[in-house]
Coordinates of C-alpha atoms and ligand atoms in Angstrom, one line a residue:
X1 CA 2.1 47.0 -14.2
X2 CA 0.3 49.3 -11.7
X3 CA 0.2 48.5 -8.1
X4 CA -2.0 49.9 -5.3
X5 CA -0.8 49.7 -1.7
X6 CA -3.4 50.3 1.0
X7 CA -2.4 52.0 4.2
X8 CA -0.3 55.0 5.3
X9 CA 2.3 53.7 7.8
X10 CA 6.0 52.7 7.7
X11 CA 5.0 49.2 6.5
X12 CA 3.2 50.7 3.5
X13 CA 6.1 53.0 2.6
X14 CA 8.4 50.0 2.6
X15 CA 5.9 48.0 0.5
X16 CA 5.6 50.9 -2.0
X17 CA 9.4 51.4 -2.2
X18 CA 10.0 47.7 -2.7
X19 CA 7.4 47.3 -5.5
X20 CA 8.5 50.5 -7.2
X21 CA 12.0 49.2 -7.5
X22 CA 11.0 46.5 -10.1
X23 CA 11.5 47.6 -13.7
X24 CA 8.2 46.0 -14.8
X25 CA 6.2 48.2 -12.4
X26 CA 5.3 51.5 -14.0
X27 CA 3.6 53.2 -11.0
X28 CA 2.6 52.5 -7.4
X29 CA -0.3 54.3 -5.8
X30 CA -0.6 54.4 -2.0
X31 CA -3.9 55.1 -0.3
X32 CA -3.7 57.3 1.7
X33 CA 0.2 57.2 2.1
X34 CA 2.3 59.7 3.9
X35 CA 5.1 62.3 3.1
X36 CA 7.5 59.4 2.4
X37 CA 5.4 57.8 -0.2
X38 CA 4.5 61.2 -1.7
X39 CA 8.2 61.8 -2.5
X40 CA 9.3 58.3 -3.5
X41 CA 10.1 57.9 -7.2
X42 CA 7.3 56.2 -9.3
X43 CA 5.0 56.4 -6.3
X44 CA 1.9 58.6 -5.9
X45 CA -0.6 59.1 -3.0
X46 CA -4.3 58.7 -3.5
X47 CA -6.4 60.3 -0.8
X48 CA -8.6 57.4 0.2
X49 CA -8.7 56.1 3.7
X50 CA -7.5 52.5 4.2
X51 CA -11.0 51.6 5.6
X52 CA -12.9 53.1 2.7
X53 CA -13.4 49.7 1.0
X54 CA -15.9 50.9 -1.6
X55 CA -13.7 54.0 -2.5
X56 CA -10.6 51.8 -2.8
X57 CA -12.4 49.4 -5.2
X58 CA -13.5 52.4 -7.3
X59 CA -9.9 53.7 -7.3
X60 CA -8.5 50.4 -8.4
X61 CA -11.0 50.1 -11.2
X62 CA -10.5 53.7 -12.4
X63 CA -6.7 53.6 -12.2
X64 CA -6.6 50.1 -13.9
X65 CA -4.6 48.7 -11.0
X66 CA -3.2 45.2 -11.7
X67 CA -2.4 44.2 -8.2
X68 CA -3.5 45.6 -4.8
X69 CA -1.6 44.8 -1.6
X70 CA -3.3 45.5 1.7
X71 CA -1.1 46.7 4.6
X72 CA -3.3 47.1 7.8
X73 CA -5.8 44.8 9.4
X74 CA -8.9 47.0 9.5
X75 CA -9.7 46.8 5.8
X76 CA -9.0 43.0 5.8
X77 CA -11.3 42.4 8.7
X78 CA -13.9 44.7 7.0
X79 CA -13.7 42.4 3.9
X80 CA -11.8 44.4 1.3
X81 CA -10.5 41.3 -0.4
X82 CA -14.0 39.9 -0.8
X83 CA -15.2 43.3 -2.3
X84 CA -12.2 43.4 -4.7
X85 CA -12.8 39.8 -5.7
X86 CA -16.4 40.4 -6.6
X87 CA -15.3 43.4 -8.7
X88 CA -12.8 41.2 -10.5
X89 CA -9.8 43.0 -9.0
X90 CA -6.7 41.2 -7.9
X91 CA -6.0 41.9 -4.2
X92 CA -3.4 40.1 -2.1
X93 CA -4.7 39.4 1.4
X94 CA -7.0 37.1 3.3
X95 CA -10.7 37.2 2.9
X96 CA -12.9 38.5 5.7
X97 CA -13.6 35.0 7.1
X98 CA -9.8 34.3 7.4
X99 CA -9.1 37.7 8.8
X100 CA -11.1 36.8 11.9
X101 CA -7.9 35.1 13.0
X102 CA -6.8 38.7 13.9
X103 CA -10.2 40.4 14.2
X104 CA -11.3 38.1 17.0
X105 CA -8.9 36.7 19.5
X106 CA -11.7 34.5 20.8
X107 CA -12.1 33.0 17.3
X108 CA -8.3 32.5 17.1
X109 CA -8.1 30.7 20.4
X110 CA -11.0 28.4 19.4
X111 CA -9.2 27.7 16.1
X112 CA -5.9 27.0 17.8
X113 CA -7.6 24.6 20.3
X114 CA -9.5 22.8 17.6
X115 CA -6.4 22.2 15.5
X116 CA -4.0 21.3 18.4
X117 CA -1.7 24.2 17.8
X118 CA 0.4 25.2 20.9
X119 CA -1.0 28.2 22.8
X120 CA -1.8 29.4 26.3
X121 CA -4.8 27.8 28.1
X122 CA -7.6 30.3 28.0
X123 CA -11.3 31.1 28.3
X124 CA -13.4 33.6 26.5
X125 CA -16.2 35.6 28.0
X126 CA -18.9 38.2 27.2
X127 CA -20.3 40.3 30.0
X128 CA -23.2 37.8 30.2
X129 CA -21.1 34.7 30.4
X130 CA -18.3 36.1 32.6
X131 CA -17.4 33.8 35.5
X132 CA -15.4 35.4 38.3
X133 CA -15.1 32.0 40.0
X134 CA -13.1 30.7 37.0
X135 CA -10.8 33.7 37.2
X136 CA -10.2 33.2 41.0
X137 CA -9.4 29.5 40.4
X138 CA -6.5 30.3 38.0
X139 CA -2.8 30.6 38.7
X140 CA -1.6 34.2 38.6
X141 CA -0.6 36.3 36.7
X142 CA -3.3 36.2 34.1
X143 CA -3.3 37.9 30.7
X144 CA -6.5 39.7 29.9
X145 CA -7.2 40.6 26.3
X146 CA -10.0 42.5 24.5
X147 CA -11.0 40.1 21.7
X148 CA -11.5 42.7 18.9
X149 CA -9.1 45.0 17.1
X150 CA -7.5 47.5 19.4
X151 CA -4.1 48.2 17.8
X152 CA -2.3 45.8 20.1
X153 CA -3.0 48.0 23.1
X154 CA -5.8 46.1 24.9
X155 CA -3.6 43.4 26.5
X156 CA -3.1 43.6 30.3
X157 CA -1.0 41.3 32.4
X158 CA -2.8 41.1 35.7
X159 CA -0.8 40.0 38.8
X160 CA -3.8 39.2 40.9
X161 CA -7.4 37.9 40.5
X162 CA -8.8 41.2 41.7
X163 CA -6.9 43.0 38.9
X164 CA -7.9 40.5 36.3
X165 CA -11.5 40.9 37.3
X166 CA -11.3 44.7 37.3
X167 CA -9.5 44.7 33.9
X168 CA -12.1 42.4 32.3
X169 CA -15.0 44.5 33.8
X170 CA -13.4 47.7 32.3
X171 CA -13.1 46.0 28.9
X172 CA -16.8 44.9 29.1
X173 CA -17.6 48.4 30.1
X174 CA -16.3 49.9 26.9
X175 CA -12.7 50.9 27.7
X176 CA -11.7 49.7 24.3
X177 CA -15.0 50.2 22.6
X178 CA -16.4 47.3 20.7
X179 CA -13.1 45.4 20.9
X180 CA -13.9 44.5 24.5
X181 CA -17.4 43.1 23.9
X182 CA -15.7 39.7 24.2
X183 CA -12.6 39.2 26.5
X184 CA -10.0 36.4 26.4
X185 CA -8.3 35.5 29.6
X186 CA -5.3 33.2 29.4
X187 CA -2.4 31.9 31.4
X188 CA 0.9 33.9 31.4
X189 CA 3.6 32.2 29.4
X190 CA 7.3 32.8 30.2
X191 CA 9.8 32.7 27.4
X192 CA 11.3 34.8 24.5
X193 CA 9.0 36.3 21.9
X194 CA 9.4 35.9 18.1
X195 CA 7.5 37.0 15.1
X196 CA 7.1 34.5 12.3
X197 CA 5.7 35.9 9.0
X198 CA 4.9 33.9 5.9
X199 CA 3.0 34.2 2.6
X200 CA 0.3 31.7 1.9
X201 CA -1.7 30.9 -1.2
X202 CA -4.4 28.6 0.4
X203 CA -2.2 25.6 0.3
X204 CA 1.5 26.5 -0.1
X205 CA 3.7 28.5 2.2
X206 CA 6.6 30.8 1.6
X207 CA 8.3 31.9 4.8
X208 CA 9.7 35.4 4.9
X209 CA 13.1 36.2 6.5
X210 CA 12.8 35.9 10.3
X211 CA 12.4 39.1 12.3
X212 CA 11.8 40.3 15.8
X213 CA 10.2 43.5 17.1
X214 CA 10.3 45.4 20.4
X215 CA 6.9 46.2 21.7
X216 CA 7.7 48.2 24.9
X217 CA 8.2 52.0 24.7
X218 CA 11.4 52.2 26.8
X219 CA 14.9 50.7 26.8
X220 CA 15.3 47.3 28.5
X221 CA 11.8 46.4 27.3
X222 CA 10.1 48.5 30.0
X223 CA 7.2 50.9 29.9
X224 CA 3.8 50.5 28.1
X225 CA 3.2 48.3 25.1
X226 CA 3.2 50.1 21.7
X227 CA 2.7 49.0 18.1
X228 CA 6.4 48.4 18.0
X229 CA 9.4 50.6 18.6
X230 CA 11.9 48.8 16.4
X231 CA 12.7 45.5 14.7
X232 CA 15.5 43.5 13.1
X233 CA 16.0 40.7 10.7
X234 CA 17.2 38.0 10.9
X235 CA 16.2 37.0 14.4
X236 CA 18.8 34.7 15.8
X237 CA 16.4 33.4 18.4
X238 CA 14.8 31.5 15.5
X239 CA 17.5 28.9 14.9
X240 CA 17.2 26.5 11.9
X241 CA 15.8 23.8 14.3
X242 CA 13.3 26.2 15.8
X243 CA 12.3 27.4 12.3
X244 CA 11.5 23.8 11.3
X245 CA 9.5 23.3 14.5
X246 CA 7.5 26.5 14.0
X247 CA 6.6 25.5 10.4
X248 CA 5.7 22.0 11.5
X249 CA 3.8 22.8 14.7
X250 CA 2.3 26.2 13.9
X251 CA 2.3 27.4 10.3
X252 CA 1.5 24.3 8.4
X253 CA -1.3 23.2 10.8
X254 CA -2.7 26.8 10.6
X255 CA -2.8 26.9 6.8
X256 CA -4.1 23.2 6.6
X257 CA -6.6 23.9 9.3
X258 CA -8.1 26.9 7.6
X259 CA -8.4 25.0 4.3
X260 CA -10.1 22.1 6.2
X261 CA -12.5 24.6 7.8
X262 CA -13.5 25.8 4.3
X263 CA -11.6 29.1 4.3
X264 CA -8.3 28.7 2.5
X265 CA -5.9 31.5 3.5
X266 CA -4.2 33.7 0.9
X267 CA -2.1 36.6 2.1
X268 CA 0.6 37.4 4.6
X269 CA 0.2 35.5 7.9
X270 CA 2.0 36.6 11.0
X271 CA 2.2 34.4 14.1
X272 CA 3.2 36.2 17.3
X273 CA 5.0 33.5 19.3
X274 CA 6.3 32.9 22.8
X275 CA 9.1 30.4 22.7
X276 CA 8.8 28.4 25.9
X277 CA 12.0 27.4 27.8
X278 CA 11.6 23.9 26.4
X279 CA 11.3 25.3 22.8
X280 CA 7.6 25.0 22.4
X281 CA 6.4 27.7 20.0
X282 CA 3.2 28.9 21.6
X283 CA 1.0 31.2 19.5
X284 CA 0.2 34.5 21.4
X285 CA -1.7 36.0 18.5
X286 CA -2.2 35.8 14.7
X287 CA -2.1 38.8 12.5
X288 CA -3.5 38.6 9.0
X289 CA -0.9 41.0 7.6
X290 CA 2.7 42.0 7.7
X291 CA 4.1 43.4 11.0
X292 CA 4.9 47.1 11.4
X293 CA 7.9 47.8 12.0
X294 CA 9.1 44.2 11.1
X295 CA 8.3 44.8 7.4
X296 CA 10.8 47.7 7.1
X297 CA 13.9 45.6 7.9
X298 CA 12.6 42.5 6.3
X299 CA 11.9 44.3 2.9
X300 CA 15.3 46.0 3.1
X301 CA 16.7 42.5 2.8
X302 CA 14.3 41.2 0.1
X303 CA 16.1 40.9 -3.2
X304 CA 13.2 39.3 -5.1
X305 CA 10.4 41.3 -6.6
X306 CA 7.5 41.3 -4.1
X307 CA 4.9 41.8 -6.7
X308 CA 6.0 38.6 -8.5
X309 CA 5.6 36.7 -5.2
X310 CA 2.2 38.1 -4.6
X311 CA 1.1 37.3 -8.1
X312 CA 2.3 33.7 -7.7
X313 CA 0.3 33.4 -4.5
X314 CA -2.8 34.8 -6.1
X315 CA -2.4 32.1 -8.8
X316 CA -2.0 29.4 -6.2
X317 CA 1.6 28.8 -7.3
X318 CA 3.6 29.9 -4.4
X319 CA 5.5 26.6 -4.6
X320 CA 7.0 27.7 -7.9
X321 CA 8.8 30.8 -6.6
X322 CA 11.4 31.5 -4.0
X323 CA 12.5 34.6 -2.2
X324 CA 16.2 35.8 -2.2
X325 CA 17.5 37.6 0.8
X326 CA 20.4 39.9 1.4
X327 CA 22.8 38.0 3.7
X328 CA 23.3 41.2 5.7
X329 CA 21.2 42.0 8.8
X330 CA 18.8 44.9 8.8
X331 CA 17.6 46.8 11.9
X332 CA 15.0 49.5 12.1
X333 CA 14.6 52.1 14.9
X334 CA 11.1 53.7 15.2
X335 CA 11.2 57.4 16.0
X336 CA 8.0 58.5 17.7
X337 CA 6.3 61.8 18.6
X338 CA 6.0 63.2 22.1
X339 CA 3.1 61.5 23.9
X340 CA 3.1 58.2 22.0
X341 CA 1.6 55.7 22.7
X342 CA -1.1 58.1 24.1
X343 CA -2.4 60.6 21.6
X344 CA 0.7 62.2 20.2
X345 CA 1.7 65.8 19.5
X346 CA 1.4 66.5 15.8
X347 CA 2.5 69.3 13.4
X348 CA 6.2 69.6 14.3
X349 CA 8.7 70.2 11.5
X350 CA 11.1 67.2 11.0
X351 CA 14.7 68.4 10.4
X352 CA 17.7 66.5 9.0
X353 CA 15.9 64.3 6.4
X354 CA 18.1 65.6 3.5
X355 CA 21.3 64.9 5.5
X356 CA 20.0 61.4 6.4
X357 CA 19.2 60.7 2.8
X358 CA 22.9 60.9 2.0
X359 CA 23.8 58.2 4.6
X360 CA 23.6 54.5 3.9
X361 CA 20.3 52.8 4.9
X362 CA 16.8 54.1 4.4
X363 CA 14.3 56.1 6.4
X364 CA 10.7 54.9 6.0
X365 CA 7.9 57.4 6.9
X366 CA 4.8 56.6 9.0
X367 CA 3.0 59.5 10.6
X368 CA 4.2 62.3 8.4
X369 CA 2.6 64.8 6.0
X370 CA 3.9 67.3 3.5
X371 CA 3.0 71.0 3.9
X372 CA 4.5 73.7 1.8
X373 CA 7.5 71.5 1.0
X374 CA 8.2 70.7 4.7
X375 CA 7.7 67.3 6.3
X376 CA 5.6 67.5 9.5
X377 CA 4.9 64.9 12.2
X378 CA 1.4 63.6 11.8
X379 CA 1.1 60.5 14.1
X380 CA 2.5 58.5 17.0
X381 CA 5.1 56.5 15.1
X382 CA 6.7 59.0 12.7
X383 CA 9.7 57.4 11.1
X384 CA 11.6 54.1 11.0
X385 CA 15.4 54.5 10.4
X386 CA 16.7 51.2 8.9
X387 CA 20.4 50.3 8.7
X388 CA 22.1 47.3 7.1
X389 CA 25.3 45.6 8.3
X390 CA 27.2 42.4 8.3
X391 CA 25.6 41.5 11.6
X392 CA 22.8 42.9 13.8
X393 CA 25.4 44.9 15.7
X394 CA 26.7 46.6 12.6
X395 CA 23.1 47.2 11.3
X396 CA 22.3 48.7 14.7
X397 CA 25.2 51.2 14.4
X398 CA 24.0 52.2 10.9
X399 CA 20.4 52.6 12.0
X400 CA 21.3 54.9 14.9
X401 CA 23.6 57.0 12.7
X402 CA 20.6 57.6 10.5
X403 CA 18.2 58.2 13.4
X404 CA 20.6 60.6 15.1
X405 CA 20.7 62.7 11.9
X406 CA 17.0 63.6 12.2
X407 CA 15.2 65.5 14.9
X408 CA 12.0 67.4 15.9
X409 CA 10.8 68.7 19.3
X410 CA 9.9 65.9 21.6
X411 CA 11.2 63.0 19.4
X412 CA 11.5 59.8 21.3
X413 CA 13.2 56.5 20.4
X414 CA 14.8 53.6 22.1
X415 CA 18.6 53.3 22.2
X416 CA 18.8 49.5 22.5
X417 CA 16.8 48.0 19.5
X418 CA 18.3 44.6 18.8
X419 CA 20.0 44.2 22.2
X420 CA 19.2 40.5 22.6
X421 CA 20.5 39.7 19.1
X422 CA 23.6 41.9 19.6
X423 CA 24.4 40.1 22.9
X424 CA 24.0 36.8 21.2
X425 CA 26.4 37.9 18.5
X426 CA 29.0 39.0 21.0
X427 CA 28.5 35.7 22.8
X428 CA 29.3 33.7 19.7
X429 CA 32.3 35.9 19.1
X430 CA 30.8 37.4 15.9
Ligands
AMP501 P1 -0.9 40.0 21.8 O1 -1.6 41.3 21.2 O2 -1.9 39.0 22.1 O3 0.3 39.6 21.0 O4 -0.3 40.5 23.2 C1 0.6 41.6 23.2 C2 1.8 41.3 24.1 O5 1.4 40.9 25.4 C3 2.6 40.2 23.5 O6 3.5 40.7 22.6 C4 3.3 39.7 24.8 O7 4.4 40.5 25.1 C5 2.3 39.9 25.8 N1 1.5 38.7 26.0 C6 0.4 38.3 25.4 N2 -0.1 37.2 25.8 C7 0.8 36.7 26.7 C8 0.8 35.5 27.5 N3 -0.1 34.5 27.4 N4 1.9 35.3 28.3 C9 2.8 36.3 28.4 N5 2.8 37.5 27.7 C10 1.8 37.6 26.9
LIG502 N1 4.9 44.9 15.3 C1 3.7 44.1 15.7 C2 2.6 44.2 14.8 O1 2.7 44.7 13.6 O2 1.5 43.7 15.2

């Protein structure tokens, strides 16, 4: 079996590594991949951009790919699954119509409202329909979001109406390009965040192990929002009771609602949740893909063959398979380049990778490239060091041992990934 993974981040390195581990898989191609996928056994990079939908379909045909798994949102929103389907190619991910759940926050809010799924009260505006009087009538703070794709960076918590108005105007004015043509403004929700990721086949649902990421750049969850500075699995905030509630109040109505709306959802589905003090799982956002970096610790724990699960989903038989998970916890620390989340410094030599390879755990690459046998930084988030341990605390120690073995000029990473889960563990005397 030959598999194609689309994307070039840490999530895609983890996907390629997991798929390549199966005996029935002969080769995994990654487009475009990174230095990590270039050096992984049974894995080969193909120099096609993740957004080059036509090029990817040609590649999959020419290489006789049996299964394609899409990592990032952009090709999904651009309709890569529809293109592959019309070429008779098997591709795991939602079609373009379903990917609007992530591609348009205004669409997602309307969907949530229509199907009675818990979420913050909101209104969506274009420049022409914008209503400053509505903004002034709301309780502060307000959360102002560009509706389109902006790599998670176009969300601003505005403490006053004046700031909310200025933020919305800047978004309409093109601060985030086309993503800000429509703007969603919603009430601020207190609580603890949780990520909830499942696989869906249009009707059936297979939840993945729970996970939690840290979006802020600095320790203590301070500083600017990023794509994610680290993640761990399982997430103790998602107790069995909360898990059942999220399935019942969020995931099942979402999959049912999409099918009822005539667009059955196949693929990974990620709900970003804010768990209210009373336990209500409010949806902050949908992603139509796996999370990055959540995927890295989650796949470290997956003991089943992911390609088997994807094939079952594509056949509409997700109810006939199950996923086995390592009972240990996994925790990933993202190592970023100087400057991130602003445009980062690139081209620094990464040292210590050989030493790290002899330690337990695994380093997944993201923004890296190979040049003359050396691994160079080539993006904002560069590596994700993942450790395993009996609990989140032990996994955290293993992950930092791995991260501390690697360095380059200007490297930055948080020292406290998993702090809430570790505190919970201490509390319960674990
Ligand atoms: P989003 O891209 O919509 O998930 O927003 C990015 C981040 O902004 C989330 O992970 C939250 O930390 C924060 N956020 C978004 N919406 C809200 C909200 N309504 N209330 C409080 N925080 C929010
Ligand atoms: N880590 C958050 C995301 O992938 O959107």
